[in-house]
Amino acid sequence: EGPQSTNVITLNNETYVVNTVIVEPALENNTYVSLINKSEAEVFEAINNGTQVSDVNTFNMRISQNPLGEQTYSFSDISNFEFSVNGQIINGELEDGDILLDKNNADTSLNASTGSFTLDYYAIDQIEFSFQFTRNDGTVINGNYKRDFVYYD
């Protein structure tokens, strides 16, 4: 059986499983969408109680709209993004991850200049979306998710 194909992020031949998605409205009509490999319980234990969590993979995007709609957001609508792996949550903060994709990194090969995020379904109990970014070095990072999620307000 091949690698999991839903609720994943892929980069080259690597597959990163996504167990939790958090949608968080923010100031100035922005919405944060975070994909995390840890369970919802692990994430909130770390945020609320300072529990340390290791081997954390996160993909964070800031989309310039709130609330989100079922549509495709172009690269210019995604005001920030970062994909990091093998990080830790320490005192509620993500630290020390290896960056695989970034908006504005000193290593410009890790930056993307094209990408999009498509929100196919968005209801109180389920979200369904896909995304794709192409780094400056030509590497494609894509992902998808179809399951329940956390609305964090």
mmCIF file with all atom_site columns, N, CA, C and O in Angstrom, residues 39-53 89 92:
data_model
loop_
_atom_site.group_PDB
_atom_site.id
_atom_site.type_symbol
_atom_site.label_atom_id
_atom_site.label_alt_id
_atom_site.label_comp_id
_atom_site.label_asym_id
_atom_site.label_entity_id
_atom_site.label_seq_id
_atom_site.pdbx_PDB_ins_code
_atom_site.Cartn_x
_atom_site.Cartn_y
_atom_site.Cartn_z
_atom_site.occupancy
_atom_site.B_iso_or_equiv
_atom_site.pdbx_formal_charge
_atom_site.auth_seq_id
_atom_site.auth_comp_id
_atom_site.auth_asym_id
_atom_site.auth_atom_id
_atom_site.pdbx_PDB_model_num
ATOM 1  N N  . SER A 1 39 ? -2.050 15.565 17.337 1.00 0.00 ? 39 SER A N  1
ATOM 2  C CA . SER A 1 39 ? -3.487 15.551 17.602 1.00 0.00 ? 39 SER A CA 1
ATOM 3  C C  . SER A 1 39 ? -3.930 16.874 18.212 1.00 0.00 ? 39 SER A C  1
ATOM 4  O O  . SER A 1 39 ? -3.119 17.615 18.792 1.00 0.00 ? 39 SER A O  1
ATOM 5  N N  . GLU A 1 40 ? -5.214 17.147 18.115 1.00 0.00 ? 40 GLU A N  1
ATOM 6  C CA . GLU A 1 40 ? -5.780 18.351 18.715 1.00 0.00 ? 40 GLU A CA 1
ATOM 7  C C  . GLU A 1 40 ? -5.459 18.395 20.217 1.00 0.00 ? 40 GLU A C  1
ATOM 8  O O  . GLU A 1 40 ? -5.078 19.433 20.752 1.00 0.00 ? 40 GLU A O  1
ATOM 9  N N  . ALA A 1 41 ? -5.598 17.255 20.900 1.00 0.00 ? 41 ALA A N  1
ATOM 10 C CA . ALA A 1 41 ? -5.322 17.203 22.344 1.00 0.00 ? 41 ALA A CA 1
ATOM 11 C C  . ALA A 1 41 ? -3.874 17.573 22.641 1.00 0.00 ? 41 ALA A C  1
ATOM 12 O O  . ALA A 1 41 ? -3.598 18.353 23.560 1.00 0.00 ? 41 ALA A O  1
ATOM 13 N N  . GLU A 1 42 ? -2.928 17.032 21.863 1.00 0.00 ? 42 GLU A N  1
ATOM 14 C CA . GLU A 1 42 ? -1.509 17.341 22.072 1.00 0.00 ? 42 GLU A CA 1
ATOM 15 C C  . GLU A 1 42 ? -1.223 18.824 21.842 1.00 0.00 ? 42 GLU A C  1
ATOM 16 O O  . GLU A 1 42 ? -0.492 19.458 22.598 1.00 0.00 ? 42 GLU A O  1
ATOM 17 N N  . VAL A 1 43 ? -1.806 19.378 20.781 1.00 0.00 ? 43 VAL A N  1
ATOM 18 C CA . VAL A 1 43 ? -1.573 20.780 20.432 1.00 0.00 ? 43 VAL A CA 1
ATOM 19 C C  . VAL A 1 43 ? -2.070 21.699 21.541 1.00 0.00 ? 43 VAL A C  1
ATOM 20 O O  . VAL A 1 43 ? -1.355 22.595 21.997 1.00 0.00 ? 43 VAL A O  1
ATOM 21 N N  . PHE A 1 44 ? -3.306 21.464 22.010 1.00 0.00 ? 44 PHE A N  1
ATOM 22 C CA . PHE A 1 44 ? -3.871 22.383 23.006 1.00 0.00 ? 44 PHE A CA 1
ATOM 23 C C  . PHE A 1 44 ? -3.299 22.160 24.394 1.00 0.00 ? 44 PHE A C  1
ATOM 24 O O  . PHE A 1 44 ? -3.212 23.104 25.193 1.00 0.00 ? 44 PHE A O  1
ATOM 25 N N  . GLU A 1 45 ? -2.857 20.952 24.697 1.00 0.00 ? 45 GLU A N  1
ATOM 26 C CA . GLU A 1 45 ? -2.125 20.703 25.939 1.00 0.00 ? 45 GLU A CA 1
ATOM 27 C C  . GLU A 1 45 ? -0.832 21.534 25.931 1.00 0.00 ? 45 GLU A C  1
ATOM 28 O O  . GLU A 1 45 ? -0.466 22.156 26.929 1.00 0.00 ? 45 GLU A O  1
ATOM 29 N N  . ALA A 1 46 ? -0.175 21.579 24.790 1.00 0.00 ? 46 ALA A N  1
ATOM 30 C CA . ALA A 1 46 ? 1.072  22.344 24.666 1.00 0.00 ? 46 ALA A CA 1
ATOM 31 C C  . ALA A 1 46 ? 0.808  23.847 24.759 1.00 0.00 ? 46 ALA A C  1
ATOM 32 O O  . ALA A 1 46 ? 1.529  24.571 25.444 1.00 0.00 ? 46 ALA A O  1
ATOM 33 N N  . ILE A 1 47 ? -0.245 24.316 24.079 1.00 0.00 ? 47 ILE A N  1
ATOM 34 C CA . ILE A 1 47 ? -0.541 25.755 24.076 1.00 0.00 ? 47 ILE A CA 1
ATOM 35 C C  . ILE A 1 47 ? -1.028 26.211 25.454 1.00 0.00 ? 47 ILE A C  1
ATOM 36 O O  . ILE A 1 47 ? -0.574 27.221 25.981 1.00 0.00 ? 47 ILE A O  1
ATOM 37 N N  . ASN A 1 48 ? -1.950 25.463 26.039 1.00 0.00 ? 48 ASN A N  1
ATOM 38 C CA . ASN A 1 48 ? -2.606 25.909 27.270 1.00 0.00 ? 48 ASN A CA 1
ATOM 39 C C  . ASN A 1 48 ? -1.825 25.595 28.532 1.00 0.00 ? 48 ASN A C  1
ATOM 40 O O  . ASN A 1 48 ? -1.888 26.346 29.504 1.00 0.00 ? 48 ASN A O  1
ATOM 41 N N  . ASN A 1 49 ? -1.077 24.495 28.542 1.00 0.00 ? 49 ASN A N  1
ATOM 42 C CA . ASN A 1 49 ? -0.413 24.058 29.766 1.00 0.00 ? 49 ASN A CA 1
ATOM 43 C C  . ASN A 1 49 ? 1.098  24.056 29.673 1.00 0.00 ? 49 ASN A C  1
ATOM 44 O O  . ASN A 1 49 ? 1.772  23.655 30.610 1.00 0.00 ? 49 ASN A O  1
ATOM 45 N N  . GLY A 1 50 ? 1.635  24.449 28.517 1.00 0.00 ? 50 GLY A N  1
ATOM 46 C CA . GLY A 1 50 ? 3.087  24.530 28.385 1.00 0.00 ? 50 GLY A CA 1
ATOM 47 C C  . GLY A 1 50 ? 3.775  23.181 28.234 1.00 0.00 ? 50 GLY A C  1
ATOM 48 O O  . GLY A 1 50 ? 4.991  23.092 28.355 1.00 0.00 ? 50 GLY A O  1
ATOM 49 N N  . THR A 1 51 ? 3.001  22.139 27.967 1.00 0.00 ? 51 THR A N  1
ATOM 50 C CA . THR A 1 51 ? 3.590  20.820 27.752 1.00 0.00 ? 51 THR A CA 1
ATOM 51 C C  . THR A 1 51 ? 4.503  20.873 26.539 1.00 0.00 ? 51 THR A C  1
ATOM 52 O O  . THR A 1 51 ? 4.138  21.449 25.512 1.00 0.00 ? 51 THR A O  1
ATOM 53 N N  . GLN A 1 52 ? 5.682  20.283 26.645 1.00 0.00 ? 52 GLN A N  1
ATOM 54 C CA . GLN A 1 52 ? 6.604  20.279 25.511 1.00 0.00 ? 52 GLN A CA 1
ATOM 55 C C  . GLN A 1 52 ? 6.260  19.139 24.565 1.00 0.00 ? 52 GLN A C  1
ATOM 56 O O  . GLN A 1 52 ? 6.027  18.015 24.999 1.00 0.00 ? 52 GLN A O  1
ATOM 57 N N  . VAL A 1 53 ? 6.193  19.447 23.274 1.00 0.00 ? 53 VAL A N  1
ATOM 58 C CA . VAL A 1 53 ? 5.891  18.452 22.248 1.00 0.00 ? 53 VAL A CA 1
ATOM 59 C C  . VAL A 1 53 ? 7.005  18.500 21.218 1.00 0.00 ? 53 VAL A C  1
ATOM 60 O O  . VAL A 1 53 ? 7.390  19.580 20.762 1.00 0.00 ? 53 VAL A O  1
ATOM 61 N N  . ILE A 1 89 ? 7.158  22.350 20.317 1.00 0.00 ? 89 ILE A N  1
ATOM 62 C CA . ILE A 1 89 ? 6.354  23.380 20.968 1.00 0.00 ? 89 ILE A CA 1
ATOM 63 C C  . ILE A 1 89 ? 6.868  23.460 22.399 1.00 0.00 ? 89 ILE A C  1
ATOM 64 O O  . ILE A 1 89 ? 6.822  22.485 23.145 1.00 0.00 ? 89 ILE A O  1
ATOM 65 N N  . GLY A 1 92 ? 4.304  26.879 24.674 1.00 0.00 ? 92 GLY A N  1
ATOM 66 C CA . GLY A 1 92 ? 3.271  27.355 23.764 1.00 0.00 ? 92 GLY A CA 1
ATOM 67 C C  . GLY A 1 92 ? 3.776  27.930 22.459 1.00 0.00 ? 92 GLY A C  1
ATOM 68 O O  . GLY A 1 92 ? 2.984  28.349 21.617 1.00 0.00 ? 92 GLY A O  1
#
